[in-house]
């Protein structure tokens, strides 16, 4: 049995108490599969194009993703903060992005004073850090947050993949030398691979060379292959190296030691990216340090983003079937979905006992204890919600000697005793 990851314990729940309901009909105003399934399952609620609220089931998945990302950021020495959403116009004028950034939301109060609604936080994090560092001994520093971002996205048709309000993990690293930056940057490449593996899409996600912007040669995107993707990448399957279509030329191909004839075109979703910023944002704010000789230098920076909602939506896009979502165990809203079928008194007693016992063991269990709901409806809800294990208690399963346990990915279940069920689901130590 492989070890399962239970990051951050959450409460068990009776489905009869859950205020959300599943829906059979697809929403008429959604074209993307991720939004359709998440809305039908009651994970999210659409407010307007590109803006969604997280409901209890969706929030549980989001929190699990958040925990995984937080653990990995803490491992590389990241210090978590929560920066403001309102951002001073002055800061944005200093970097030139008040005018240059076309998707920036500008908000004015009744006196005409303008602020930016944060689409990213370089303009905030750099001035914050400037208050606290001055010597080379103060470095390296690595700051991150998990927070809502706002961008005036024109094409907000892809559900959770492209929001106008969305949750991002943004990390910023600060260094005194190019060597130190490089070391950290390559560590972050591994960290990102770990994160995407832990959330269950590692097998479809490739580090992709993309344009580095004005300063650096390359940036690196983490692209998950799916026909739903907005990006086009060229993948060398032997090395696992990919290049974004926008930077694809002979010089880039040669410099990466690849051959054009080996590259295969794929559509993909950018779930994260990492950038060498050099002094692009430290310079305008004069973020500098004194070296051993007391000489002043501008600080070097990197930034590292992951869209949490986009990641959640991507998992749904790539890991679902015609019946619904198939959550990886590491981010599933619950570990097991217990279904009590029929109105039989024995069934209800037995299922309630199992629910209580598993809850006491700390197993995250959703108990479909709803009465007057047919077995067929309970089964199709379980498939739609996509919890990794389905445990059915019915008159038949009891006659057969226990609980019918089935993985979401399997066609057929098997009868297990309560003890066996516990052994299979028992939270293992975090790895
Ligand atoms: P894209 O090219 O898809 O617009 P971007 O280059 O603008 O992405 P960044 O500004 O680098 O993205 O943001 C970091 C990460 O935040 C992205 O890799 C992506 O995962 C996520 N992200 C960016 N824009 C959105 C959005 N509109 N909705 C949801 N997630 C987003
Ligand atoms: Mg963008």
XYZ file of C-alpha atoms and ligand atoms in Angstrom:
463
model
C 0.000 0.000 0.000
C 1.452 3.367 -0.913
C 1.666 6.042 1.740
C -1.036 8.648 1.532
C -0.610 12.296 2.298
C -3.016 13.817 4.765
C -1.897 17.403 4.942
C -3.887 19.346 7.509
C -6.663 17.467 9.264
C -10.238 18.477 8.411
C -13.544 17.543 10.005
C -15.753 14.653 8.947
C -19.206 15.591 7.667
C -22.733 14.315 7.238
C -24.015 14.988 3.742
C -27.520 15.642 5.101
C -26.072 18.764 6.765
C -24.138 20.034 3.748
C -25.940 23.134 2.468
C -24.806 22.623 -1.110
C -26.480 20.192 -3.502
C -25.239 18.495 -6.632
C -26.845 19.383 -9.954
C -27.609 17.079 -12.848
C -27.844 19.832 -15.434
C -24.759 21.576 -16.722
C -24.663 25.340 -16.221
C -25.614 27.014 -19.493
C -23.034 29.798 -19.242
C -19.903 27.641 -18.848
C -17.944 26.112 -21.685
C -15.054 24.637 -19.715
C -15.213 21.181 -18.205
C -13.556 22.268 -14.953
C -16.183 24.902 -14.175
C -19.013 22.618 -15.256
C -17.988 19.748 -12.975
C -17.038 21.978 -10.049
C -20.349 23.853 -10.229
C -22.411 20.677 -10.651
C -20.652 19.147 -7.649
C -21.243 22.259 -5.532
C -17.519 22.955 -5.096
C -17.729 26.516 -6.357
C -20.341 29.161 -7.153
C -20.055 31.486 -10.110
C -20.520 35.191 -9.343
C -19.702 36.546 -12.813
C -17.319 35.696 -15.650
C -13.945 34.858 -14.120
C -15.124 35.272 -10.508
C -16.037 32.320 -8.295
C -16.726 31.705 -4.609
C -15.414 28.578 -2.937
C -18.088 26.482 -1.205
C -17.342 23.937 1.572
C -16.206 21.106 -0.723
C -14.148 23.373 -2.981
C -12.586 25.130 -0.016
C -11.418 21.812 1.419
C -9.604 21.020 -1.843
C -8.169 24.534 -1.992
C -6.873 24.257 1.605
C -5.166 20.967 0.827
C -3.451 22.464 -2.200
C -2.523 25.458 -0.057
C -1.024 23.207 2.639
C 1.109 21.318 0.145
C 2.401 24.546 -1.373
C 2.995 26.095 2.063
C 4.973 23.055 3.237
C 7.208 23.222 0.179
C 7.704 26.990 0.449
C 8.625 26.669 4.130
C 11.121 23.925 3.244
C 13.136 26.320 1.071
C 13.136 28.920 3.842
C 10.194 31.005 2.655
C 8.709 33.374 5.238
C 4.967 33.742 4.877
C 3.310 37.161 4.872
C -0.061 38.512 3.774
C 0.276 41.720 1.821
C -2.435 44.239 1.105
C -4.743 44.099 -1.875
C -4.984 47.897 -2.187
C -1.648 49.123 -3.504
C -0.359 52.725 -3.624
C -0.394 54.307 -7.073
C 3.007 55.918 -6.358
C 4.680 52.526 -6.173
C 3.231 51.523 -9.517
C 4.344 54.789 -11.091
C 7.872 54.160 -9.829
C 8.137 50.918 -11.777
C 6.286 52.320 -14.789
C 3.617 49.674 -14.535
C 0.722 52.048 -13.661
C 0.609 52.783 -17.403
C 2.310 49.710 -18.827
C 0.250 46.964 -17.231
C -2.894 46.771 -19.312
C -4.778 44.316 -17.071
C -4.364 46.432 -13.904
C -7.566 47.323 -12.035
C -7.446 50.949 -10.955
C -9.897 51.925 -8.260
C -10.785 55.497 -7.321
C -12.471 56.707 -4.145
C -15.013 59.539 -4.086
C -12.216 62.115 -3.743
C -10.623 60.787 -6.926
C -7.652 59.169 -5.170
C -6.557 56.112 -7.100
C -5.137 52.806 -5.942
C -4.269 49.586 -7.742
C -5.983 46.302 -6.919
C -2.998 43.990 -6.650
C -2.425 41.792 -9.713
C 1.042 40.829 -8.329
C 3.143 42.199 -5.445
C 6.624 43.302 -6.526
C 5.581 46.940 -5.944
C 4.675 46.088 -2.334
C 7.219 43.482 -1.264
C 10.290 45.458 -2.354
C 9.470 48.630 -0.343
C 8.549 46.448 2.658
C 11.895 44.656 2.592
C 13.796 47.930 2.101
C 12.793 48.875 5.650
C 14.602 45.919 7.145
C 17.725 45.062 5.135
C 20.903 46.953 4.329
C 23.883 44.650 4.826
C 24.998 41.625 2.801
C 24.545 39.693 6.052
C 20.770 40.217 5.793
C 20.586 38.012 2.674
C 19.284 35.816 1.146
C 15.658 36.530 1.980
C 12.648 34.712 0.638
C 9.099 35.979 1.175
C 5.830 34.472 0.034
C 2.105 34.744 0.414
C -1.079 33.013 -0.681
C -3.532 35.731 -1.603
C -6.204 36.980 -3.988
C -5.096 38.726 -7.151
C -7.080 40.896 -9.556
C -6.532 41.145 -13.281
C -8.683 42.556 -16.042
C -8.628 39.358 -18.072
C -10.520 39.791 -21.312
C -10.915 36.106 -22.034
C -12.443 34.756 -18.831
C -14.097 31.701 -20.384
C -11.971 28.943 -18.967
C -13.572 28.624 -15.551
C -10.985 28.368 -12.798
C -8.150 28.521 -15.300
C -8.408 32.242 -15.972
C -10.025 34.299 -13.262
C -10.379 38.040 -12.919
C -10.102 37.468 -9.194
C -7.980 34.422 -8.359
C -5.739 33.025 -5.648
C -2.008 32.935 -6.214
C 1.021 31.851 -4.287
C 3.663 34.430 -5.057
C 7.173 34.103 -3.725
C 9.964 36.652 -4.053
C 13.610 35.868 -3.382
C 16.391 38.410 -2.781
C 20.098 37.769 -3.292
C 23.477 39.488 -3.192
C 25.097 37.501 -6.005
C 24.145 35.812 -9.258
C 25.567 32.529 -7.911
C 23.343 32.632 -4.875
C 20.328 33.417 -7.039
C 21.135 30.576 -9.464
C 21.426 28.087 -6.629
C 18.061 29.091 -5.218
C 16.425 29.194 -8.647
C 17.440 25.650 -9.442
C 16.228 24.524 -6.010
C 12.862 26.129 -6.845
C 12.687 24.146 -10.092
C 12.823 20.965 -8.012
C 10.372 22.353 -5.472
C 7.869 23.106 -8.234
C 8.240 19.590 -9.635
C 7.574 18.237 -6.140
C 4.461 20.378 -5.729
C 2.939 19.317 -9.039
C 3.689 15.665 -8.281
C 2.170 15.951 -4.820
C -1.080 17.390 -6.181
C -1.302 14.528 -8.684
C -0.389 16.063 -12.054
C 3.374 15.497 -12.058
C 3.107 12.945 -14.864
C 1.554 15.536 -17.185
C 3.503 18.636 -16.145
C 6.734 19.754 -17.840
C 9.200 22.485 -17.143
C 9.085 24.682 -20.207
C 11.566 27.252 -21.425
C 9.871 30.564 -22.145
C 10.946 34.091 -22.886
C 12.711 35.753 -19.961
C 11.379 39.219 -20.668
C 13.726 42.173 -20.948
C 16.516 41.019 -18.678
C 16.966 37.270 -18.369
C 17.471 34.801 -21.194
C 14.698 32.456 -20.094
C 11.923 32.115 -17.617
C 10.527 28.693 -16.782
C 6.886 27.773 -16.986
C 5.359 24.599 -15.601
C 2.948 23.414 -18.246
C 0.347 20.659 -17.811
C -0.527 18.944 -21.064
C -4.236 18.903 -21.950
C -6.274 19.800 -25.062
C -7.974 22.499 -22.925
C -4.694 24.417 -22.609
C -4.347 27.928 -24.008
C -0.593 27.597 -24.497
C 1.279 25.608 -27.112
C 4.498 23.879 -26.120
C 7.008 21.686 -27.940
C 8.100 18.708 -25.879
C 11.142 16.508 -26.278
C 9.848 13.285 -24.771
C 13.304 11.783 -24.233
C 14.566 14.566 -21.990
C 11.234 15.901 -20.721
C 12.352 19.417 -21.756
C 9.745 21.634 -23.389
C 9.834 24.997 -25.135
C 6.961 27.469 -25.347
C 5.851 28.158 -28.921
C 6.515 31.892 -28.396
C 10.293 31.292 -27.980
C 10.729 28.485 -30.325
C 13.579 29.223 -32.740
C 16.696 27.390 -33.934
C 18.969 29.236 -31.521
C 16.885 28.227 -28.490
C 16.547 24.621 -29.688
C 20.315 24.356 -30.240
C 21.249 26.035 -26.985
C 19.173 23.454 -25.097
C 20.842 20.615 -27.014
C 17.543 19.525 -28.611
C 16.604 18.564 -32.175
C 13.625 20.124 -33.937
C 12.492 16.773 -35.379
C 12.139 15.328 -31.860
C 9.817 18.062 -30.620
C 6.107 17.216 -30.331
C 3.470 19.941 -30.217
C 1.010 19.913 -27.285
C -1.584 22.230 -25.829
C -0.927 22.950 -22.179
C -1.975 24.988 -19.135
C 0.644 27.109 -17.359
C 0.133 26.127 -13.711
C 3.175 27.967 -12.429
C 6.215 29.923 -13.467
C 9.529 31.153 -12.139
C 11.393 34.278 -13.196
C 14.833 35.756 -12.908
C 13.999 39.431 -12.264
C 17.587 40.610 -11.824
C 17.278 44.276 -10.681
C 14.040 45.084 -12.523
C 12.109 45.912 -9.331
C 14.911 46.438 -6.813
C 16.363 49.317 -8.867
C 13.284 51.590 -8.983
C 13.006 51.367 -5.186
C 16.781 51.432 -4.651
C 16.758 48.177 -2.703
C 20.458 47.730 -2.050
C 23.018 46.273 0.335
C 26.530 47.064 1.475
C 29.118 44.361 0.765
C 32.062 43.393 3.049
C 33.955 46.489 1.905
C 30.981 48.737 2.506
C 30.301 49.193 -1.206
C 26.695 49.521 -2.276
C 25.031 47.140 -4.771
C 21.507 46.636 -6.040
C 19.770 43.498 -4.776
C 19.012 40.661 -7.240
C 15.513 39.184 -7.303
C 13.555 36.186 -8.460
C 9.807 35.571 -8.406
C 7.857 32.340 -8.325
C 4.100 32.053 -8.948
C 1.479 29.339 -8.785
C -2.228 29.915 -9.365
C -4.084 27.808 -6.810
C -7.483 28.045 -8.482
C -5.910 27.386 -11.859
C -4.155 24.366 -10.385
C -7.413 23.081 -8.903
C -9.166 23.587 -12.250
C -6.314 21.883 -14.080
C -6.582 18.806 -11.853
C -10.290 18.617 -12.739
C -9.550 19.049 -16.453
C -6.975 16.272 -16.593
C -8.287 13.856 -13.949
C -11.974 13.322 -14.596
C -14.159 10.953 -16.604
C -17.678 11.130 -18.044
C -19.153 10.576 -14.559
C -17.285 13.288 -12.726
C -14.112 14.268 -10.947
C -11.365 11.866 -9.836
C -9.491 13.665 -7.034
C -5.968 12.520 -6.193
C -5.857 11.343 -2.561
C -3.527 14.186 -1.560
C -6.068 16.945 -2.320
C -9.440 15.161 -2.194
C -12.067 16.949 -0.078
C -12.507 13.732 1.927
C -10.593 10.450 2.094
C -13.713 8.293 1.891
C -17.363 8.671 0.934
C -19.579 6.438 3.057
C -22.986 5.687 1.522
C -25.877 4.220 3.499
C -28.387 2.663 1.068
C -32.047 1.915 1.714
C -34.269 2.530 4.713
C -33.249 -0.634 6.602
C -32.751 0.052 10.329
C -29.706 -2.249 10.514
C -28.044 -0.421 7.625
C -28.523 2.943 9.274
C -27.210 1.701 12.634
C -24.176 0.046 11.097
C -23.339 3.014 8.844
C -23.662 5.464 11.740
C -21.365 3.316 13.856
C -18.758 3.209 11.072
C -19.030 6.969 10.615
C -18.487 7.594 14.328
C -15.575 5.150 14.556
C -13.764 6.416 11.477
C -14.297 10.021 12.568
C -12.730 9.224 15.939
C -9.726 7.775 14.133
C -9.250 11.103 12.380
C -10.297 9.827 8.973
C -11.808 12.491 6.755
C -15.136 10.951 5.923
C -18.190 12.278 4.086
C -21.246 10.292 5.158
C -24.151 10.207 2.733
C -26.781 9.712 5.429
C -29.547 11.354 3.420
C -32.880 9.568 3.569
C -35.304 9.343 0.615
C -32.456 9.507 -1.895
C -32.224 6.519 -4.222
C -29.142 4.300 -4.411
C -28.702 5.372 -8.029
C -28.616 9.047 -7.076
C -26.151 8.409 -4.251
C -23.868 6.502 -6.618
C -23.941 9.204 -9.277
C -23.290 11.896 -6.654
C -20.321 9.898 -5.380
C -18.922 9.629 -8.907
C -19.435 13.351 -9.516
C -17.797 14.404 -6.223
C -14.861 12.104 -6.944
C -13.745 11.129 -3.429
C -11.010 8.462 -3.821
C -12.819 5.670 -1.895
C -16.515 4.801 -1.823
C -17.705 2.632 1.075
C -21.260 1.327 0.733
C -23.344 -0.100 3.542
C -26.533 -1.791 2.329
C -28.677 -4.776 3.300
C -26.790 -6.723 0.652
C -23.304 -5.693 1.770
C -24.194 -6.633 5.345
C -25.451 -10.016 4.170
C -22.155 -10.466 2.310
C -20.309 -9.759 5.537
C -19.468 -6.055 5.676
C -18.921 -2.909 3.623
C -18.497 -2.725 -0.131
C -15.333 -0.702 -0.756
C -14.464 0.647 -4.195
C -11.900 3.104 -5.468
C -13.232 5.917 -7.668
C -10.965 4.605 -10.420
C -12.199 0.990 -10.173
C -15.274 -0.590 -11.731
C -15.902 -3.185 -9.064
C -15.668 -3.056 -5.308
C -14.914 -5.721 -2.726
C -16.428 -6.602 0.629
C -14.295 -5.597 3.615
C -14.826 -5.632 7.381
C -14.780 -2.413 9.402
C -11.296 -3.291 10.626
C -10.005 -3.824 7.119
C -11.567 -0.523 6.070
C -9.784 1.231 8.907
C -6.461 -0.301 7.960
C -6.817 0.853 4.362
C -7.865 4.396 5.266
C -5.879 5.015 8.438
C -3.942 8.257 8.048
C -0.306 7.387 7.577
C 2.443 9.692 8.835
C 3.177 12.541 6.496
C 6.025 11.826 4.124
P -0.929 33.738 -18.289
O 0.117 33.791 -19.353
O -1.670 32.437 -18.267
O -1.829 34.935 -18.316
P 0.816 35.007 -16.464
O 2.116 34.898 -17.160
O 0.066 36.271 -16.554
O -0.147 33.783 -16.910
P 1.897 35.264 -13.809
O 1.626 36.703 -13.764
O 3.306 34.884 -13.900
O 1.021 34.566 -14.952
O 1.209 34.531 -12.563
C 1.740 33.388 -11.910
C 0.759 32.246 -11.964
O -0.547 32.656 -11.563
C 0.546 31.624 -13.323
O 1.534 30.680 -13.611
C -0.823 30.985 -13.180
O -0.704 29.723 -12.545
C -1.533 31.941 -12.264
N -2.417 32.870 -12.990
C -2.059 33.932 -13.745
N -3.129 34.562 -14.233
C -4.207 33.862 -13.761
C -5.612 34.019 -13.904
N -6.122 35.022 -14.618
N -6.431 33.138 -13.274
C -5.928 32.133 -12.542
N -4.605 31.934 -12.378
C -3.750 32.795 -12.977
Mg -1.507 36.933 -17.747
